Structures are given as structure tokens and as C-alpha cells.
Coordinates of C-alpha atoms in Angstrom, one line a residue:
M1 CA -46.2 34.5 -11.8
K2 CA -45.3 37.9 -10.4
R3 CA -41.7 38.7 -9.7
S4 CA -42.6 39.9 -6.2
R5 CA -43.9 36.5 -5.4
I6 CA -40.8 34.8 -6.8
N7 CA -38.6 37.0 -4.7
K8 CA -40.7 36.0 -1.6
L9 CA -40.7 32.3 -2.4
I10 CA -36.9 32.3 -2.7
E11 CA -36.5 34.2 0.5
D12 CA -38.6 31.7 2.3
A13 CA -36.6 28.8 0.7
I14 CA -33.4 30.4 1.9
D15 CA -34.8 30.6 5.5
F16 CA -35.9 26.9 5.3
L17 CA -32.4 25.8 4.1
K18 CA -30.7 27.7 6.9
D19 CA -33.1 26.1 9.4
K20 CA -32.0 22.7 8.0
N21 CA -28.3 23.8 8.1
F22 CA -27.9 23.5 4.4
Y23 CA -25.8 26.3 2.9
L24 CA -25.7 27.6 -0.7
P25 CA -22.8 29.0 -2.6
Q26 CA -22.3 32.8 -2.7
F27 CA -23.8 33.4 -6.1
A28 CA -27.1 32.2 -4.8
F29 CA -27.4 35.6 -3.0
W30 CA -26.2 38.0 -5.8
D31 CA -28.6 40.8 -6.7
L32 CA -29.0 42.1 -10.2
K33 CA -26.2 44.7 -9.8
Q34 CA -23.7 42.0 -8.8
W35 CA -24.7 39.8 -11.7
L36 CA -24.2 42.8 -14.1
N37 CA -20.7 43.4 -12.8
K38 CA -19.6 39.8 -13.6
R39 CA -17.9 38.9 -16.9
I40 CA -16.5 35.8 -18.5
E41 CA -15.6 34.3 -15.1
I42 CA -19.2 33.2 -14.6
K43 CA -19.5 31.4 -17.9
E44 CA -19.9 28.0 -16.2
I45 CA -22.8 29.3 -14.2
I46 CA -24.5 30.5 -17.3
Y47 CA -23.9 27.6 -19.7
N48 CA -24.4 24.8 -17.1
Q49 CA -27.7 26.2 -15.9
L50 CA -26.6 26.7 -12.3
G51 CA -28.7 28.7 -9.9
W52 CA -32.3 29.2 -8.8
D53 CA -35.1 27.5 -10.7
L54 CA -38.8 28.0 -9.9
T55 CA -41.8 26.8 -11.9
D56 CA -45.5 26.3 -11.7
F57 CA -45.4 24.0 -14.7
G58 CA -47.7 26.3 -16.6
R59 CA -50.6 25.5 -14.2
G60 CA -50.9 28.9 -12.6
N61 CA -51.1 27.5 -9.0
F62 CA -47.6 27.1 -7.6
S63 CA -48.9 25.9 -4.2
T64 CA -50.5 22.8 -5.7
C65 CA -48.3 22.2 -8.7
G66 CA -44.8 23.6 -8.6
L67 CA -41.2 23.2 -7.6
L68 CA -38.4 25.5 -6.2
L69 CA -34.8 24.3 -6.5
F70 CA -31.2 25.4 -6.8
T71 CA -28.7 23.7 -9.1
I72 CA -25.4 23.8 -7.2
R73 CA -23.2 22.1 -9.7
N74 CA -23.7 20.6 -13.2
G75 CA -21.8 19.6 -16.3
N76 CA -22.7 20.3 -19.9
M77 CA -23.5 17.7 -22.6
E78 CA -21.1 19.3 -25.0
T79 CA -18.1 19.3 -22.7
I80 CA -18.3 15.7 -21.2
K81 CA -16.3 14.3 -24.1
D82 CA -13.5 16.7 -23.3
G83 CA -13.3 15.7 -19.7
G84 CA -15.9 18.1 -18.3
K85 CA -18.1 17.4 -15.3
N86 CA -20.4 14.4 -15.8
Y87 CA -22.5 15.0 -12.7
C88 CA -25.1 17.3 -11.2
E89 CA -26.3 18.3 -7.8
K90 CA -29.5 20.0 -6.9
I91 CA -31.3 20.9 -3.7
M92 CA -35.1 21.2 -3.8
V93 CA -37.8 22.5 -1.5
V94 CA -41.0 20.4 -1.9
Q95 CA -44.1 21.6 -0.1
E96 CA -46.7 19.3 1.3
S97 CA -49.2 18.2 -1.4
Q98 CA -47.3 20.3 -4.0
I99 CA -46.9 18.1 -7.0
T100 CA -44.1 17.9 -9.6
P101 CA -46.1 16.3 -12.5
M102 CA -45.4 12.9 -14.1
H103 CA -42.3 13.0 -16.3
H104 CA -39.3 11.0 -17.3
H105 CA -35.8 11.7 -18.6
F106 CA -34.3 10.3 -21.8
Q107 CA -30.7 10.3 -20.6
K108 CA -30.4 11.3 -17.0
I109 CA -30.0 8.9 -14.1
E110 CA -30.7 10.4 -10.7
D111 CA -30.9 9.7 -7.0
I112 CA -33.7 11.5 -5.3
I113 CA -32.9 11.9 -1.6
N114 CA -35.0 13.0 1.3
R115 CA -32.5 15.1 3.2
S116 CA -34.9 16.4 6.0
G117 CA -38.4 17.5 6.8
G118 CA -41.6 15.5 6.1
R119 CA -41.9 12.4 4.0
L120 CA -41.5 12.6 0.2
M121 CA -44.1 10.7 -1.8
I122 CA -43.1 9.5 -5.2
Q123 CA -45.2 7.5 -7.7
I124 CA -43.5 5.7 -10.6
Y125 CA -44.3 3.9 -13.8
G126 CA -42.3 2.5 -16.7
V127 CA -42.4 4.0 -20.2
R128 CA -43.7 2.2 -23.2
D129 CA -43.9 3.2 -26.9
N130 CA -44.8 6.8 -27.7
N131 CA -44.0 7.8 -24.1
K132 CA -47.1 6.3 -22.7
L133 CA -47.4 4.8 -19.2
S134 CA -46.4 1.2 -18.9
N135 CA -48.3 -1.3 -16.7
K136 CA -45.3 -3.6 -16.4
H137 CA -43.4 -4.0 -13.1
I138 CA -40.4 -1.8 -12.6
N139 CA -37.0 -2.6 -11.1
V140 CA -35.6 0.2 -8.9
T141 CA -32.9 0.6 -6.4
M142 CA -33.4 2.3 -3.0
D143 CA -30.3 2.9 -0.9
G144 CA -28.4 0.1 -2.7
I145 CA -31.3 -2.4 -2.3
K146 CA -33.0 -3.7 -5.5
Y147 CA -36.8 -3.9 -5.6
T148 CA -39.3 -5.0 -8.2
I149 CA -42.5 -3.0 -7.8
E150 CA -45.9 -2.7 -9.5
A151 CA -46.6 0.2 -11.9
G152 CA -48.2 3.1 -10.2
T153 CA -46.8 2.3 -6.7
I154 CA -46.5 5.3 -4.4
I155 CA -43.3 5.1 -2.4
E156 CA -42.8 7.0 0.9
L157 CA -39.2 8.3 1.4
E158 CA -38.4 9.0 5.0
P159 CA -35.7 11.5 5.8
G160 CA -32.4 9.8 4.9
D161 CA -34.1 7.5 2.3
S162 CA -33.3 7.7 -1.4
I163 CA -34.4 6.1 -4.7
T164 CA -32.4 5.7 -7.9
L165 CA -34.3 6.5 -11.1
T166 CA -32.8 5.3 -14.4
P167 CA -33.8 6.9 -17.7
N168 CA -37.3 6.2 -18.9
I169 CA -39.0 5.8 -15.5
Y170 CA -42.0 8.1 -15.2
H171 CA -42.2 9.7 -11.8
K172 CA -44.1 12.4 -9.9
F173 CA -43.5 13.5 -6.4
W174 CA -44.9 15.7 -3.6
G175 CA -44.6 16.3 0.2
K176 CA -46.8 14.1 2.4
E177 CA -49.8 16.1 3.6
G178 CA -49.6 17.4 7.1
E179 CA -45.9 17.0 7.5
G180 CA -44.5 20.3 6.2
P181 CA -42.0 21.0 3.5
V182 CA -39.3 18.5 2.5
L183 CA -35.7 19.2 1.8
V184 CA -34.9 17.0 -1.2
G185 CA -31.5 16.4 -2.8
E186 CA -30.8 15.2 -6.3
I187 CA -27.5 13.7 -7.4
S188 CA -27.5 12.8 -11.1
S189 CA -25.6 12.6 -14.3
V190 CA -25.5 15.9 -16.3
N191 CA -28.8 17.6 -16.3
D192 CA -30.3 19.6 -19.2
D193 CA -33.9 20.7 -18.6
L194 CA -34.1 22.2 -22.1
I195 CA -34.0 18.8 -23.9
D196 CA -34.1 15.9 -21.4
N197 CA -37.6 16.2 -19.8
Y198 CA -40.7 14.6 -21.1
F199 CA -44.0 15.3 -19.3
L200 CA -47.0 13.0 -19.6
E201 CA -49.4 15.9 -19.8
N202 CA -48.9 19.2 -21.6
T203 CA -46.6 21.2 -19.3
S204 CA -44.6 24.4 -19.5
R205 CA -41.3 23.8 -17.7
F206 CA -40.6 27.5 -17.1
P207 CA -43.0 30.1 -15.7
E208 CA -44.2 33.3 -17.4
V209 CA -43.0 36.1 -15.2
E210 CA -44.8 39.4 -14.6
E211 CA -42.1 42.0 -13.8
D212 CA -44.0 44.0 -11.2
I213 CA -40.7 44.6 -9.2
T214 CA -37.0 44.3 -9.7
P215 CA -35.7 40.7 -9.2
K216 CA -33.9 40.2 -5.9
Y217 CA -32.5 36.9 -7.2
L218 CA -32.2 35.7 -10.8
L219 CA -33.6 32.4 -11.9
Y220 CA -31.3 30.6 -14.3
E221 CA -33.9 31.2 -17.1
D222 CA -33.5 34.9 -16.4
Y223 CA -29.9 35.0 -17.4
G224 CA -30.7 35.6 -21.1
K225 CA -33.3 38.3 -20.1
F226 CA -31.1 40.5 -17.8
L227 CA -27.5 39.7 -18.8
D228 CA -25.6 40.3 -22.0
L229 CA -24.8 36.7 -23.0
S230 CA -22.7 37.8 -25.9
I231 CA -19.8 38.4 -23.5
F232 CA -19.7 34.6 -22.8
S233 CA -19.3 33.6 -26.5
T234 CA -15.5 34.0 -26.3
E235 CA -13.9 30.7 -25.6
N236 CA -11.9 31.1 -22.4

């Protein structure tokens, strides 16, 4: 994916968030020069994977298979035992008919929340041996109410609705066709996309970026590319 397109997609997402009266922290808007002027004080941003995240899941067609999100706050698996944050919050922009592919998490429990916009469609299955789809019924909670549903059920979340997904529940989601983008919140236990995602089909979690222009915003996977991470190795 070209950097110029990534810049534009993030700009469009910022406009959408403003339209929905959802406001991001200041570091969401730092340009490369501002990032380069920061030192050890942003260690938590770097190590806890905060910031912009955009992917086409290796499919090469972001419009039909992709996701744009911003991780606002997050803990770290290594610091929980020492009293560190044990929670995560993300905000996502899901386009109509834009699929996030079927996947599950080994450790993370999460609430997926339709904050505003169109309806969010989410399909769920259980997980059986060897990470295959299970045809057994699944117990889920939606807004505090427990349901037992058939494998493969597609659930429609209206604005304000949410679903709790415990570990080892396969799920894929997309915005309902014809209803425009969806503002989706995620509240979860600590999130680590490097080790805690399992996709049903062969998938690349992070995009290959063609640097045709200077980045206006850094994705969190850009930190190692553009910043000197050695300055964060000092315990402080």
C-alpha cells in the first residue's frame, strides 16, 4: 500500500471521528519531525503499541478487506505482574462491506461496541482442535445479557450495542452494506497483535508500505522504521 494512500485514509478517519465527536490524544497528530524530537518520555507509546494501525491483511484491497484503528491506551504483557495496566482501548473505523477476516485470540477478552454510524455485522464460531471452526453452539454476552447461539450466526449490532468475546471465539466483522462507515470501540484486556491473533486463513497482519511520500502520521508498526528505538532501552 502506498504511503500517500495511508496518509489520506488516516486524514479521512480523523474527519469521520470529528464528525462523530470522538477526540483522539495529541500524539495522534504528531508528524515525523515531532516524533523524532521525542525521547524516553514516549516509551509507553512505543512498547505498548499505541497509535495508528492500518492493514489490508495482505489481500491488497483495503476497501474490501481491511481495518483502520487507533489504540488509545494499552498495557503490556510483561508489566502486568508488576501492577501495570491490564486493559486496552481502541477506536476503529469500519467501512460498509469491508471485512476484518475470521480470527480469534488466545488470551484477550474484548467488548466490541458499535459507537455510531451504520450497523456492525459480526459472525462468530467456536474453536476446536488445531484452530479449526467448531459447529457447536456458543455462549456469548451482549450488553450484560447471555445468549446461546448457533455456530456461524451473523449478529447485527445497532449503534449502542456491544458483544463480549472471550478467548477462542472466532469472529469476523464488517459494516452493513448501504449504511456507511461504523465507529467501533473495543475495550479489552491487554492487547498484543504480535502474538495473540490467529487467522483462519493465511493473513498478513501488517501491510507492506511503498514509501512514495513522507508519512504524515506514523503507524505503530512504523516506529521501528523511523525512530531510534535504542533510546528506549534504558529502564526509566
